Amino acid sequence: MKTAVLASLIATAAAFAPAQKAVTSTALSASNFEDALGAQPPLGFYDPLGLLDGASESKFERLRYVELKHGRISMLAVVGYLVTEAGIRLPGNIDYSGTKFTDIPGGFDALSAISKEGLGQIIGFIFFLEMIMRPIGGRGEFVGDFRNDAIDFGWDTFDEETKLKKRAIELNQGRAAQMGILALM
């Protein structure tokens, strides 16, 4: 089981590996992204691995999409970890054999305490979420906008400066949550 978790972590890291393509003449230098959303004090534009050296605008947008997605997942993971560590669990049993939710330990130990069928349901639910949480027809206002003309919560009432500020806040909180969940694991 530990080998499977390790393999999945290594596979996830591959999402950040540079693509094996030749640099084309339409490539931009990383300096073109220095004023992009997320280049904020104290670090400014931060690309220590050089992933954006010679990158196109589409590659930058793909990496930004992945960063937002992982940030959102990490924010949920940190909250979930803190809630379970605080002792808050669902009432009742997790399966028909009588295992209670309170019997499931926290962290990676939970993976060995849940049945294979339960893990299959979790993976199936993640797959379902991956399929429905996509921009439909390119109607998003920006990379990572999944409203799809369905949910707004007042976003359209904000001016452009407020929208940029809120997007920057989400990006920074996602970055902090990624570091936080790595530390908690």
mmCIF file of C-alpha atoms in Angstrom:
data_model
loop_
_atom_site.group_PDB
_atom_site.id
_atom_site.type_symbol
_atom_site.label_atom_id
_atom_site.label_comp_id
_atom_site.label_asym_id
_atom_site.label_seq_id
_atom_site.Cartn_x
_atom_site.Cartn_y
_atom_site.Cartn_z
ATOM 1 C CA MET A 1 0.000 0.000 0.000
ATOM 2 C CA LYS A 2 2.832 2.385 0.835
ATOM 3 C CA THR A 3 4.391 1.636 -2.538
ATOM 4 C CA ALA A 4 1.140 2.591 -4.298
ATOM 5 C CA VAL A 5 0.951 5.870 -2.384
ATOM 6 C CA LEU A 6 4.594 6.621 -3.173
ATOM 7 C CA ALA A 7 4.047 5.812 -6.857
ATOM 8 C CA SER A 8 1.026 8.101 -7.027
ATOM 9 C CA LEU A 9 3.001 10.939 -5.400
ATOM 10 C CA ILE A 10 5.797 10.506 -7.943
ATOM 11 C CA ALA A 11 3.256 10.442 -10.783
ATOM 12 C CA THR A 12 1.683 13.638 -9.453
ATOM 13 C CA ALA A 13 5.088 15.324 -9.467
ATOM 14 C CA ALA A 14 5.396 14.457 -13.158
ATOM 15 C CA ALA A 15 2.654 17.011 -13.862
ATOM 16 C CA PHE A 16 5.216 19.697 -13.079
ATOM 17 C CA ALA A 17 7.938 18.258 -15.311
ATOM 18 C CA PRO A 18 8.714 20.216 -18.457
ATOM 19 C CA ALA A 19 7.274 18.848 -21.675
ATOM 20 C CA GLN A 20 9.703 17.119 -24.020
ATOM 21 C CA LYS A 21 9.153 19.421 -26.998
ATOM 22 C CA ALA A 22 11.451 21.489 -29.117
ATOM 23 C CA VAL A 23 11.284 25.209 -28.467
ATOM 24 C CA THR A 24 9.379 26.940 -31.273
ATOM 25 C CA SER A 25 9.772 30.439 -32.609
ATOM 26 C CA THR A 26 6.508 31.516 -30.919
ATOM 27 C CA ALA A 27 7.992 30.923 -27.467
ATOM 28 C CA LEU A 28 8.052 33.753 -24.958
ATOM 29 C CA SER A 29 10.736 34.394 -22.398
ATOM 30 C CA ALA A 30 9.952 33.984 -18.711
ATOM 31 C CA SER A 31 10.314 37.735 -18.356
ATOM 32 C CA ASN A 32 6.972 38.090 -20.184
ATOM 33 C CA PHE A 33 5.270 36.496 -17.175
ATOM 34 C CA GLU A 34 6.888 38.700 -14.516
ATOM 35 C CA ASP A 35 3.798 40.920 -14.350
ATOM 36 C CA ALA A 36 1.321 38.024 -14.360
ATOM 37 C CA LEU A 37 -1.141 37.462 -11.552
ATOM 38 C CA GLY A 38 0.668 35.791 -8.665
ATOM 39 C CA ALA A 39 3.967 37.645 -9.044
ATOM 40 C CA GLN A 40 3.656 39.391 -5.679
ATOM 41 C CA PRO A 41 5.920 40.612 -2.907
ATOM 42 C CA PRO A 42 8.090 39.415 -1.285
ATOM 43 C CA LEU A 43 9.198 36.936 -3.976
ATOM 44 C CA GLY A 44 7.851 38.611 -7.100
ATOM 45 C CA PHE A 45 8.060 36.318 -10.113
ATOM 46 C CA TYR A 46 9.335 32.987 -8.786
ATOM 47 C CA ASP A 47 10.295 30.178 -11.148
ATOM 48 C CA PRO A 48 13.197 28.349 -9.472
ATOM 49 C CA LEU A 49 13.008 25.314 -11.782
ATOM 50 C CA GLY A 50 12.893 27.394 -14.950
ATOM 51 C CA LEU A 51 9.657 25.810 -16.157
ATOM 52 C CA LEU A 52 8.706 29.010 -17.960
ATOM 53 C CA ASP A 53 12.026 29.572 -19.733
ATOM 54 C CA GLY A 54 10.997 29.764 -23.364
ATOM 55 C CA ALA A 55 7.403 28.858 -22.532
ATOM 56 C CA SER A 56 4.412 29.809 -24.634
ATOM 57 C CA GLU A 57 1.336 31.567 -23.283
ATOM 58 C CA SER A 58 -0.625 28.292 -23.490
ATOM 59 C CA LYS A 59 1.975 26.488 -21.362
ATOM 60 C CA PHE A 60 1.828 29.268 -18.796
ATOM 61 C CA GLU A 61 -1.970 29.032 -18.689
ATOM 62 C CA ARG A 62 -1.802 25.225 -18.317
ATOM 63 C CA LEU A 63 0.647 25.518 -15.416
ATOM 64 C CA ARG A 64 -1.517 28.227 -13.820
ATOM 65 C CA TYR A 65 -4.573 25.958 -14.192
ATOM 66 C CA VAL A 66 -2.705 23.101 -12.511
ATOM 67 C CA GLU A 67 -1.502 25.430 -9.733
ATOM 68 C CA LEU A 68 -5.052 26.652 -9.057
ATOM 69 C CA LYS A 69 -6.445 23.125 -9.097
ATOM 70 C CA HIS A 70 -3.828 21.775 -6.710
ATOM 71 C CA GLY A 71 -4.252 24.836 -4.504
ATOM 72 C CA ARG A 72 -8.014 24.312 -4.254
ATOM 73 C CA ILE A 73 -7.590 20.615 -3.475
ATOM 74 C CA SER A 74 -4.930 21.429 -0.878
ATOM 75 C CA MET A 75 -7.176 23.991 0.823
ATOM 76 C CA LEU A 76 -9.869 21.309 1.175
ATOM 77 C CA ALA A 77 -7.278 18.792 2.369
ATOM 78 C CA VAL A 78 -5.943 21.101 5.104
ATOM 79 C CA VAL A 79 -9.455 21.827 6.361
ATOM 80 C CA GLY A 80 -10.320 18.113 6.295
ATOM 81 C CA TYR A 81 -7.159 17.195 8.158
ATOM 82 C CA LEU A 82 -7.756 19.821 10.838
ATOM 83 C CA VAL A 83 -11.398 18.829 11.277
ATOM 84 C CA THR A 84 -10.561 15.139 11.755
ATOM 85 C CA GLU A 85 -7.662 15.950 14.089
ATOM 86 C CA ALA A 86 -10.105 18.021 16.156
ATOM 87 C CA GLY A 87 -12.092 14.811 16.641
ATOM 88 C CA ILE A 88 -15.052 15.758 14.476
ATOM 89 C CA ARG A 89 -16.257 12.691 12.595
ATOM 90 C CA LEU A 90 -19.417 11.632 10.838
ATOM 91 C CA PRO A 91 -21.852 9.669 13.015
ATOM 92 C CA GLY A 92 -22.608 6.030 12.296
ATOM 93 C CA ASN A 93 -20.783 3.264 10.509
ATOM 94 C CA ILE A 94 -18.543 3.517 7.479
ATOM 95 C CA ASP A 95 -19.427 0.006 6.297
ATOM 96 C CA TYR A 96 -21.872 -2.833 6.934
ATOM 97 C CA SER A 97 -19.415 -4.737 9.152
ATOM 98 C CA GLY A 98 -19.861 -2.146 11.911
ATOM 99 C CA THR A 99 -16.688 -0.079 11.559
ATOM 100 C CA LYS A 100 -17.480 3.374 12.884
ATOM 101 C CA PHE A 101 -16.133 6.579 11.398
ATOM 102 C CA THR A 102 -14.523 7.282 14.775
ATOM 103 C CA ASP A 103 -12.519 4.034 14.422
ATOM 104 C CA ILE A 104 -10.739 5.329 11.310
ATOM 105 C CA PRO A 105 -7.384 6.919 12.189
ATOM 106 C CA GLY A 106 -6.143 10.175 10.679
ATOM 107 C CA GLY A 107 -3.621 10.708 7.917
ATOM 108 C CA PHE A 108 -2.242 7.920 5.740
ATOM 109 C CA ASP A 109 -3.185 5.322 8.357
ATOM 110 C CA ALA A 110 -6.794 5.760 7.242
ATOM 111 C CA LEU A 111 -5.994 4.126 3.900
ATOM 112 C CA SER A 112 -5.256 0.781 5.533
ATOM 113 C CA ALA A 113 -8.317 0.998 7.798
ATOM 114 C CA ILE A 114 -10.825 1.482 4.963
ATOM 115 C CA SER A 115 -11.933 -1.529 2.912
ATOM 116 C CA LYS A 116 -10.916 -1.920 -0.730
ATOM 117 C CA GLU A 117 -14.502 -1.246 -1.771
ATOM 118 C CA GLY A 118 -14.510 1.998 0.216
ATOM 119 C CA LEU A 119 -11.267 3.115 -1.417
ATOM 120 C CA GLY A 120 -12.807 2.246 -4.784
ATOM 121 C CA GLN A 121 -15.759 4.500 -3.998
ATOM 122 C CA ILE A 122 -13.431 7.347 -3.036
ATOM 123 C CA ILE A 123 -11.430 6.965 -6.259
ATOM 124 C CA GLY A 124 -14.667 6.761 -8.270
ATOM 125 C CA PHE A 125 -15.924 9.964 -6.659
ATOM 126 C CA ILE A 126 -12.653 11.736 -7.456
ATOM 127 C CA PHE A 127 -12.950 10.550 -11.071
ATOM 128 C CA PHE A 128 -16.539 11.862 -11.182
ATOM 129 C CA LEU A 129 -15.403 15.252 -9.872
ATOM 130 C CA GLU A 130 -12.616 15.371 -12.461
ATOM 131 C CA MET A 131 -15.160 14.848 -15.223
ATOM 132 C CA ILE A 132 -17.690 17.480 -14.116
ATOM 133 C CA MET A 133 -15.310 20.215 -12.914
ATOM 134 C CA ARG A 134 -14.162 21.385 -16.313
ATOM 135 C CA PRO A 135 -14.848 24.566 -18.215
ATOM 136 C CA ILE A 136 -17.689 23.948 -20.645
ATOM 137 C CA GLY A 137 -17.335 25.533 -24.050
ATOM 138 C CA GLY A 138 -14.554 27.889 -23.008
ATOM 139 C CA ARG A 139 -16.949 30.286 -21.284
ATOM 140 C CA GLY A 140 -14.613 30.902 -18.361
ATOM 141 C CA GLU A 141 -13.552 34.472 -17.727
ATOM 142 C CA PHE A 142 -10.026 33.351 -16.772
ATOM 143 C CA VAL A 143 -7.993 30.187 -16.274
ATOM 144 C CA GLY A 144 -9.633 28.180 -13.495
ATOM 145 C CA ASP A 145 -13.089 29.791 -13.841
ATOM 146 C CA PHE A 146 -15.589 26.909 -13.624
ATOM 147 C CA ARG A 147 -18.783 28.904 -13.116
ATOM 148 C CA ASN A 148 -20.029 27.888 -16.580
ATOM 149 C CA ASP A 149 -22.816 30.485 -16.388
ATOM 150 C CA ALA A 150 -24.418 28.501 -13.546
ATOM 151 C CA ILE A 151 -23.095 29.835 -10.232
ATOM 152 C CA ASP A 152 -22.077 33.429 -9.652
ATOM 153 C CA PHE A 153 -22.293 34.391 -5.936
ATOM 154 C CA GLY A 154 -21.933 38.049 -6.945
ATOM 155 C CA TRP A 155 -18.674 37.744 -8.903
ATOM 156 C CA ASP A 156 -20.026 39.829 -11.781
ATOM 157 C CA THR A 157 -20.780 42.729 -9.420
ATOM 158 C CA PHE A 158 -17.082 43.268 -8.600
ATOM 159 C CA ASP A 159 -14.927 45.747 -10.493
ATOM 160 C CA GLU A 160 -11.823 44.459 -12.327
ATOM 161 C CA GLU A 161 -9.419 45.539 -9.570
ATOM 162 C CA THR A 162 -11.390 43.642 -6.913
ATOM 163 C CA LYS A 163 -11.572 40.558 -9.134
ATOM 164 C CA LEU A 164 -7.784 40.568 -9.600
ATOM 165 C CA LYS A 165 -7.258 41.023 -5.864
ATOM 166 C CA LYS A 166 -9.559 38.098 -5.021
ATOM 167 C CA ARG A 167 -7.897 35.883 -7.621
ATOM 168 C CA ALA A 168 -4.468 36.756 -6.182
ATOM 169 C CA ILE A 169 -5.713 35.935 -2.674
ATOM 170 C CA GLU A 170 -6.974 32.538 -3.859
ATOM 171 C CA LEU A 171 -3.677 31.837 -5.599
ATOM 172 C CA ASN A 172 -1.612 32.700 -2.510
ATOM 173 C CA GLN A 173 -3.882 30.770 -0.152
ATOM 174 C CA GLY A 174 -3.634 27.780 -2.485
ATOM 175 C CA ARG A 175 0.152 28.008 -2.448
ATOM 176 C CA ALA A 176 0.171 28.173 1.348
ATOM 177 C CA ALA A 177 -2.236 25.239 1.582
ATOM 178 C CA GLN A 178 -0.010 23.140 -0.693
ATOM 179 C CA MET A 179 2.919 23.726 1.630
ATOM 180 C CA GLY A 180 0.666 23.177 4.653
ATOM 181 C CA ILE A 181 -0.698 19.807 3.556
ATOM 182 C CA LEU A 182 2.807 18.646 2.642
ATOM 183 C CA ALA A 183 3.919 19.516 6.173
ATOM 184 C CA LEU A 184 0.881 17.770 7.717
ATOM 185 C CA MET A 185 1.499 14.583 5.726
#
